[in-house]
PDB file of N, CA and C in Angstrom:
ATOM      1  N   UNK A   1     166.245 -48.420 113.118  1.00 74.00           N
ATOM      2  CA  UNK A   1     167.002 -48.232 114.345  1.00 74.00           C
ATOM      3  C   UNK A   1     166.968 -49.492 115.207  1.00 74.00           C
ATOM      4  N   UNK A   2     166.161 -50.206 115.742  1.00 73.00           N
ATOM      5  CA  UNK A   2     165.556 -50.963 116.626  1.00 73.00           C
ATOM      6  C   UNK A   2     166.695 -52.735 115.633  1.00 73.00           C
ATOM      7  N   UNK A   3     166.289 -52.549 114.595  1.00 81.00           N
ATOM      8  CA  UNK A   3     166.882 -54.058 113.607  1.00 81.00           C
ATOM      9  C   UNK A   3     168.480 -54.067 114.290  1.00 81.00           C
ATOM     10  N   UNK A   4     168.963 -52.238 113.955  1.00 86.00           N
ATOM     11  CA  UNK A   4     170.711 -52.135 114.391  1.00 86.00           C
ATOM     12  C   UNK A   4     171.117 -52.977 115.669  1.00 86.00           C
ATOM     13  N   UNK A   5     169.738 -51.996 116.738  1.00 85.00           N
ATOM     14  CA  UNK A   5     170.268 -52.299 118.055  1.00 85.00           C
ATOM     15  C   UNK A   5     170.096 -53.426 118.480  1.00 85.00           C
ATOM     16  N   UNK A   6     169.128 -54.237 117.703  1.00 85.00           N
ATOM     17  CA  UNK A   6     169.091 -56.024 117.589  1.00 85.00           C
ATOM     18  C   UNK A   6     170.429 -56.909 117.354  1.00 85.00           C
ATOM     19  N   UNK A   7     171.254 -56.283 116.201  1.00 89.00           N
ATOM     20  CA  UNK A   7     172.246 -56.773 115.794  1.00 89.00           C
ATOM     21  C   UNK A   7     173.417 -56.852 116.252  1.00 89.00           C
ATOM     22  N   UNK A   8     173.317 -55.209 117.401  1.00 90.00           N
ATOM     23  CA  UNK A   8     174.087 -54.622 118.356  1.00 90.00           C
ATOM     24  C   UNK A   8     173.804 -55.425 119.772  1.00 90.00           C
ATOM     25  N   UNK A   9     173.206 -55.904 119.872  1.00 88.00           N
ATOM     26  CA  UNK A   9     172.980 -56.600 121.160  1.00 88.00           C
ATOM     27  C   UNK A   9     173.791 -58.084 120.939  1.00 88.00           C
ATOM     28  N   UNK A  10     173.566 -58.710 119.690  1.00 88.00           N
ATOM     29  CA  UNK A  10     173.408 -59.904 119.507  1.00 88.00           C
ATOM     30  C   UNK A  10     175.243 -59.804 119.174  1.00 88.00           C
ATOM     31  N   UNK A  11     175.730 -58.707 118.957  1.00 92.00           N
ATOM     32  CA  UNK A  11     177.203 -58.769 118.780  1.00 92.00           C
ATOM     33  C   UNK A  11     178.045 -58.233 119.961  1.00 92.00           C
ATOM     34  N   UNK A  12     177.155 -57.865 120.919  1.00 92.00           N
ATOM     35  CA  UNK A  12     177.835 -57.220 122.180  1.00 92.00           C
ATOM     36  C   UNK A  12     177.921 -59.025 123.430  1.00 92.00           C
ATOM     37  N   UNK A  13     177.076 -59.914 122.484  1.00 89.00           N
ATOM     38  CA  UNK A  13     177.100 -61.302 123.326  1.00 89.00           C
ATOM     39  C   UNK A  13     175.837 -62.165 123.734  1.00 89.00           C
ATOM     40  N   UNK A  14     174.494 -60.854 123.083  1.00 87.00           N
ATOM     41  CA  UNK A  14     173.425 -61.431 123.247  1.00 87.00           C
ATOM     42  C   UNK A  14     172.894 -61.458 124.927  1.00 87.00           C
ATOM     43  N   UNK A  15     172.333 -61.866 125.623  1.00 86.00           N
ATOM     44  CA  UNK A  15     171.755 -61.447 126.802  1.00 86.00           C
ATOM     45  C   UNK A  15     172.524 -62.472 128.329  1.00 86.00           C
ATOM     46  N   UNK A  16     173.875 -62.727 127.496  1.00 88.00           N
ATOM     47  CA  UNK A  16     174.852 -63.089 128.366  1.00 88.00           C
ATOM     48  C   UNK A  16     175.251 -62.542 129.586  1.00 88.00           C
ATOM     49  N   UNK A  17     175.546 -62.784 131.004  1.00 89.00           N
ATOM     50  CA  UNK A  17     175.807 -62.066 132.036  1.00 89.00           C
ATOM     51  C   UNK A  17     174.955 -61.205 132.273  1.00 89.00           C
ATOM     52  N   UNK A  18     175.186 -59.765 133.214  1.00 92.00           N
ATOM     53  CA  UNK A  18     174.136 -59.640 134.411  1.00 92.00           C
ATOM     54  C   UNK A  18     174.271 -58.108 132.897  1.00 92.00           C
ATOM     55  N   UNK A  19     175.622 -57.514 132.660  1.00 91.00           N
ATOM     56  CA  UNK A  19     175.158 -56.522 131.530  1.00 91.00           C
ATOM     57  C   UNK A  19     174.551 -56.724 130.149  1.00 91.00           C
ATOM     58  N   UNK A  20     174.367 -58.104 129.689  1.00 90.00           N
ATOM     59  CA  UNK A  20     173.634 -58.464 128.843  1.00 90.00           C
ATOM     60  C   UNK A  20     171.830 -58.334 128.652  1.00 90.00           C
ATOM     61  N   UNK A  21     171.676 -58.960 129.944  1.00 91.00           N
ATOM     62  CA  UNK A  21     170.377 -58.795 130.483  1.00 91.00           C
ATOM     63  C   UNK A  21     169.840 -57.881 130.563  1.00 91.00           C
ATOM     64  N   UNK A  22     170.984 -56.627 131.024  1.00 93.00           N
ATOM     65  CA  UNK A  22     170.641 -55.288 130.895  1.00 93.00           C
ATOM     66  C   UNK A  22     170.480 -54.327 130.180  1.00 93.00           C
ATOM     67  N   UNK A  23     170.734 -54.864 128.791  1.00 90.00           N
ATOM     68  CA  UNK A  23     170.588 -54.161 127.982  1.00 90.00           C
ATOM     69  C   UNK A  23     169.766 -55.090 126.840  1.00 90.00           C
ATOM     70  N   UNK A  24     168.998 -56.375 126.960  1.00 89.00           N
ATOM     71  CA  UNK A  24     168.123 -56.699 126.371  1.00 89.00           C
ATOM     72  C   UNK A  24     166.792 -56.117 126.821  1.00 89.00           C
ATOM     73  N   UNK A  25     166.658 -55.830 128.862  1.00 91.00           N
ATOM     74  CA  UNK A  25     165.648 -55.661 129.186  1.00 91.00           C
ATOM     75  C   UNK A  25     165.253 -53.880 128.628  1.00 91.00           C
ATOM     76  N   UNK A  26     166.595 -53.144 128.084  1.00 90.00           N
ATOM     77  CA  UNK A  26     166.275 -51.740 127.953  1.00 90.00           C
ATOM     78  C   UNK A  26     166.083 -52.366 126.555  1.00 90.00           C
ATOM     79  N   UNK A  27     166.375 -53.075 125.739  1.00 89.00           N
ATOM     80  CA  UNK A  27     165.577 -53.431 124.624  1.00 89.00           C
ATOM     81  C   UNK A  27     164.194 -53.385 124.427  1.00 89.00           C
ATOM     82  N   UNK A  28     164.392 -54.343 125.343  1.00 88.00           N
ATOM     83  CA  UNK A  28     162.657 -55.241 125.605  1.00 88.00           C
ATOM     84  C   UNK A  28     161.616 -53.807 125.828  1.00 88.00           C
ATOM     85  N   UNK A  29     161.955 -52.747 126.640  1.00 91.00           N
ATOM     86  CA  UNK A  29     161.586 -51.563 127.577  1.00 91.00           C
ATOM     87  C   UNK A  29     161.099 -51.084 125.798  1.00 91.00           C
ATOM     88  N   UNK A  30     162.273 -50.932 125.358  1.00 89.00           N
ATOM     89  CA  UNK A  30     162.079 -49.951 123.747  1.00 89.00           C
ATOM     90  C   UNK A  30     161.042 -50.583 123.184  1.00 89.00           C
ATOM     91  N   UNK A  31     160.846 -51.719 122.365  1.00 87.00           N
ATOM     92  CA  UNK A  31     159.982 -52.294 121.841  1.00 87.00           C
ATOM     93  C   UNK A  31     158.698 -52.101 122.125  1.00 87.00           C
ATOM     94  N   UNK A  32     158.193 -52.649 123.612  1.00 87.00           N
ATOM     95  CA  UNK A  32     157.212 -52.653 124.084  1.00 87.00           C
ATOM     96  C   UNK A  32     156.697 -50.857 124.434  1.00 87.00           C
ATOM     97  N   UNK A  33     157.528 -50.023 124.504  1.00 91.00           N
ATOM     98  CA  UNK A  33     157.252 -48.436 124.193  1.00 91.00           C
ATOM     99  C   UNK A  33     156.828 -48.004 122.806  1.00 91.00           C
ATOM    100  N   UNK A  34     156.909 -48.861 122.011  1.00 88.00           N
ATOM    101  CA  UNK A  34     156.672 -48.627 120.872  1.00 88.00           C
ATOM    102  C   UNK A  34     155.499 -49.626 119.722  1.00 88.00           C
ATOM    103  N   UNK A  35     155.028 -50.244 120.774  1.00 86.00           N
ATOM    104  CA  UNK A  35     154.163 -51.360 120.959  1.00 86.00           C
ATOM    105  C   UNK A  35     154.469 -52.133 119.386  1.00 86.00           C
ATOM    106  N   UNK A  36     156.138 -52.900 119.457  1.00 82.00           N
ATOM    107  CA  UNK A  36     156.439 -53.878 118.161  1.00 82.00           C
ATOM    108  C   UNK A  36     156.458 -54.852 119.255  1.00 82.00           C
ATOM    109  N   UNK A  37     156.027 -56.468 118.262  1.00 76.00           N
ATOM    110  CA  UNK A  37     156.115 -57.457 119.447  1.00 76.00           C
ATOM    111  C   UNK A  37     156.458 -58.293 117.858  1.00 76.00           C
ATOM    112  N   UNK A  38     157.384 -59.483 118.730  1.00 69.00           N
ATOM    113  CA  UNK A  38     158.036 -59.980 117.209  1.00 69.00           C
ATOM    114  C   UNK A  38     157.319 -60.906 117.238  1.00 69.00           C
ATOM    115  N   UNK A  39     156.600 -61.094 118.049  1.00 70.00           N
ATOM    116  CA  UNK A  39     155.442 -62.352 118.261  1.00 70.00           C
ATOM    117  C   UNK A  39     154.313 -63.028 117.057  1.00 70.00           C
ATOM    118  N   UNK A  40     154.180 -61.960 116.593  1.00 73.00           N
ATOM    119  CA  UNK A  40     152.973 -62.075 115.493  1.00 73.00           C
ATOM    120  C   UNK A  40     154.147 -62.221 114.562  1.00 73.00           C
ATOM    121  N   UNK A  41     154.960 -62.446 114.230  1.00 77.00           N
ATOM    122  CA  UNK A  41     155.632 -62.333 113.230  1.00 77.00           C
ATOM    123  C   UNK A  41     156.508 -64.103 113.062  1.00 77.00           C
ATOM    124  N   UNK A  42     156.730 -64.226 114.367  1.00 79.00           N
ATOM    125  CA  UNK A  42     157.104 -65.719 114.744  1.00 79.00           C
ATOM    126  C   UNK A  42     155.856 -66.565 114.277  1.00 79.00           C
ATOM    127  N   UNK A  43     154.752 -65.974 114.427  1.00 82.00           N
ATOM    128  CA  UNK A  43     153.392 -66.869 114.531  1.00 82.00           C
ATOM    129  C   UNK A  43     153.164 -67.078 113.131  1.00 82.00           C
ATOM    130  N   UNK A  44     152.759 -66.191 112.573  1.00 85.00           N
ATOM    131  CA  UNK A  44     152.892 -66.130 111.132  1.00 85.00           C
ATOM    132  C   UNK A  44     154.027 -66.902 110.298  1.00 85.00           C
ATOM    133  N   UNK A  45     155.535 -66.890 110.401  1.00 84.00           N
ATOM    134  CA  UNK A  45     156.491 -68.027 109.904  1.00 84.00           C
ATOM    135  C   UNK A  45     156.318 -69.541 110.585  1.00 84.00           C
ATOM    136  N   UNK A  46     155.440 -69.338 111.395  1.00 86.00           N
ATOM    137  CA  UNK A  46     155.337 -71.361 111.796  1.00 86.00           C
ATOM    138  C   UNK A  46     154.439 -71.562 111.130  1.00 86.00           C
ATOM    139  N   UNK A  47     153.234 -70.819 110.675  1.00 88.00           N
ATOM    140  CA  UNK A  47     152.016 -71.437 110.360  1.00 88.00           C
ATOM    141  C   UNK A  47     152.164 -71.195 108.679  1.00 88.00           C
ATOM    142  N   UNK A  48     153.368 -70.714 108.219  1.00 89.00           N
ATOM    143  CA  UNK A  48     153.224 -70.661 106.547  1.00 89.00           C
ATOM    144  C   UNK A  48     154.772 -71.945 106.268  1.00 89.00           C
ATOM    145  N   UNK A  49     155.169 -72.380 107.037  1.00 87.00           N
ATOM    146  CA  UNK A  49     156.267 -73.237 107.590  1.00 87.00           C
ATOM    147  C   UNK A  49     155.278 -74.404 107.489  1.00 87.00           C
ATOM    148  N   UNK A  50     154.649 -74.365 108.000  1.00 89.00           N
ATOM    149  CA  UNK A  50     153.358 -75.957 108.259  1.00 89.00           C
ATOM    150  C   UNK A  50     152.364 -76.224 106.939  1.00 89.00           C
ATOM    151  N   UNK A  51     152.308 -74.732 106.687  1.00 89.00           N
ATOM    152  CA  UNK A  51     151.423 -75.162 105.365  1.00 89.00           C
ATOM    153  C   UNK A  51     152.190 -75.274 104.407  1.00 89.00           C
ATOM    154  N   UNK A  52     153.386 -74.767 104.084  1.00 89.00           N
ATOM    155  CA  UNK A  52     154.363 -75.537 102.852  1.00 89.00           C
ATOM    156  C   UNK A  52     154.670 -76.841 102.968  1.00 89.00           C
ATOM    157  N   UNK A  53     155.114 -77.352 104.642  1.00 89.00           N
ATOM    158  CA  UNK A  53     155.419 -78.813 104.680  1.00 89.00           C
ATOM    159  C   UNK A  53     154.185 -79.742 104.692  1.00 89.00           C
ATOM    160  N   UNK A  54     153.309 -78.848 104.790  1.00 87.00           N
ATOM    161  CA  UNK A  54     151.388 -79.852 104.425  1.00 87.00           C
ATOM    162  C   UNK A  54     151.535 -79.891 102.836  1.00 87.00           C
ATOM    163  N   UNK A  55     151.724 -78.858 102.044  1.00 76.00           N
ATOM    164  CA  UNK A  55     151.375 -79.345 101.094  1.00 76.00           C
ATOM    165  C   UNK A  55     152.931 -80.041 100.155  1.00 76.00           C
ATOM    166  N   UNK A  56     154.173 -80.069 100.342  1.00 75.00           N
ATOM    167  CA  UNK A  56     154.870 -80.616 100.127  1.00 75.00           C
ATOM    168  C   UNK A  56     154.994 -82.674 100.319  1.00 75.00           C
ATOM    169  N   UNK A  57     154.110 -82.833 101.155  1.00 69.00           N
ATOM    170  CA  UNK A  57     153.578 -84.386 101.098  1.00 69.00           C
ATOM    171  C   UNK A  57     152.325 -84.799 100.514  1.00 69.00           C
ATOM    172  N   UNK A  58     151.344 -83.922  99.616  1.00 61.00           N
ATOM    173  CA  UNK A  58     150.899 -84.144  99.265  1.00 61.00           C
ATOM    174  C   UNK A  58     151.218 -84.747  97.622  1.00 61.00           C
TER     175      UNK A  58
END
Protein backbone atom coordinates (compact mmCIF):
# COMPACT_ATOMS: atom_id res chain seq x y z
CA UNK A 1 0.00 0.00 0.00
CA UNK A 2 2.43 2.67 1.32
CA UNK A 3 5.15 1.79 -2.19
CA UNK A 4 1.50 2.81 -4.34
CA UNK A 5 0.95 5.88 -2.36
CA UNK A 6 4.77 6.69 -2.85
CA UNK A 7 4.33 6.43 -6.52
CA UNK A 8 1.00 8.27 -6.14
CA UNK A 9 2.51 11.16 -4.61
CA UNK A 10 5.49 11.28 -6.83
CA UNK A 11 2.90 11.32 -9.91
CA UNK A 12 0.45 13.77 -8.36
CA UNK A 13 3.96 16.25 -8.59
CA UNK A 14 5.85 15.12 -5.64
CA UNK A 15 5.79 17.66 -2.65
CA UNK A 16 5.30 20.63 -5.03
CA UNK A 17 3.08 23.62 -3.80
CA UNK A 18 1.25 24.12 -0.53
CA UNK A 19 -1.16 20.65 -1.64
CA UNK A 20 1.87 18.71 -2.27
CA UNK A 21 3.30 19.27 1.06
CA UNK A 22 0.12 18.22 2.20
CA UNK A 23 -0.09 15.24 1.29
CA UNK A 24 3.63 14.19 1.74
CA UNK A 25 3.25 15.41 5.41
CA UNK A 26 -0.05 12.89 5.64
CA UNK A 27 2.53 10.55 4.13
CA UNK A 28 5.21 11.27 6.38
CA UNK A 29 2.13 11.08 9.39
CA UNK A 30 1.49 7.27 7.78
CA UNK A 31 4.93 6.00 7.85
CA UNK A 32 6.01 7.23 11.04
CA UNK A 33 2.41 5.55 12.47
CA UNK A 34 3.67 2.62 11.36
CA UNK A 35 7.15 3.09 12.56
CA UNK A 36 8.87 2.45 8.56
CA UNK A 37 11.73 4.96 8.22
CA UNK A 38 13.48 4.70 4.77
CA UNK A 39 16.46 5.81 6.59
CA UNK A 40 18.10 2.58 7.46
CA UNK A 41 17.60 1.56 4.15
CA UNK A 42 19.37 4.73 2.49
CA UNK A 43 22.17 3.91 5.07
CA UNK A 44 22.63 0.54 4.17
CA UNK A 45 22.81 1.38 0.01
CA UNK A 46 25.70 4.06 0.71
CA UNK A 47 27.71 1.86 2.77
CA UNK A 48 27.42 -1.36 0.29
CA UNK A 49 27.87 1.54 -2.60
CA UNK A 50 31.39 2.38 -0.81
CA UNK A 51 32.36 -1.02 -0.27
CA UNK A 52 31.89 -2.12 -3.97
CA UNK A 53 33.70 1.15 -5.10
CA UNK A 54 36.56 0.15 -2.24
CA UNK A 55 36.97 -2.92 -3.58
CA UNK A 56 36.60 -2.15 -7.33
CA UNK A 57 40.16 -0.12 -7.08
CA UNK A 58 41.69 -2.60 -5.63
Amino acid sequence: RLPRRAALLLAQGGSAGEAGLARLRRFDADCIARNLSPGGSADLLIVTWLLAQLGAQE
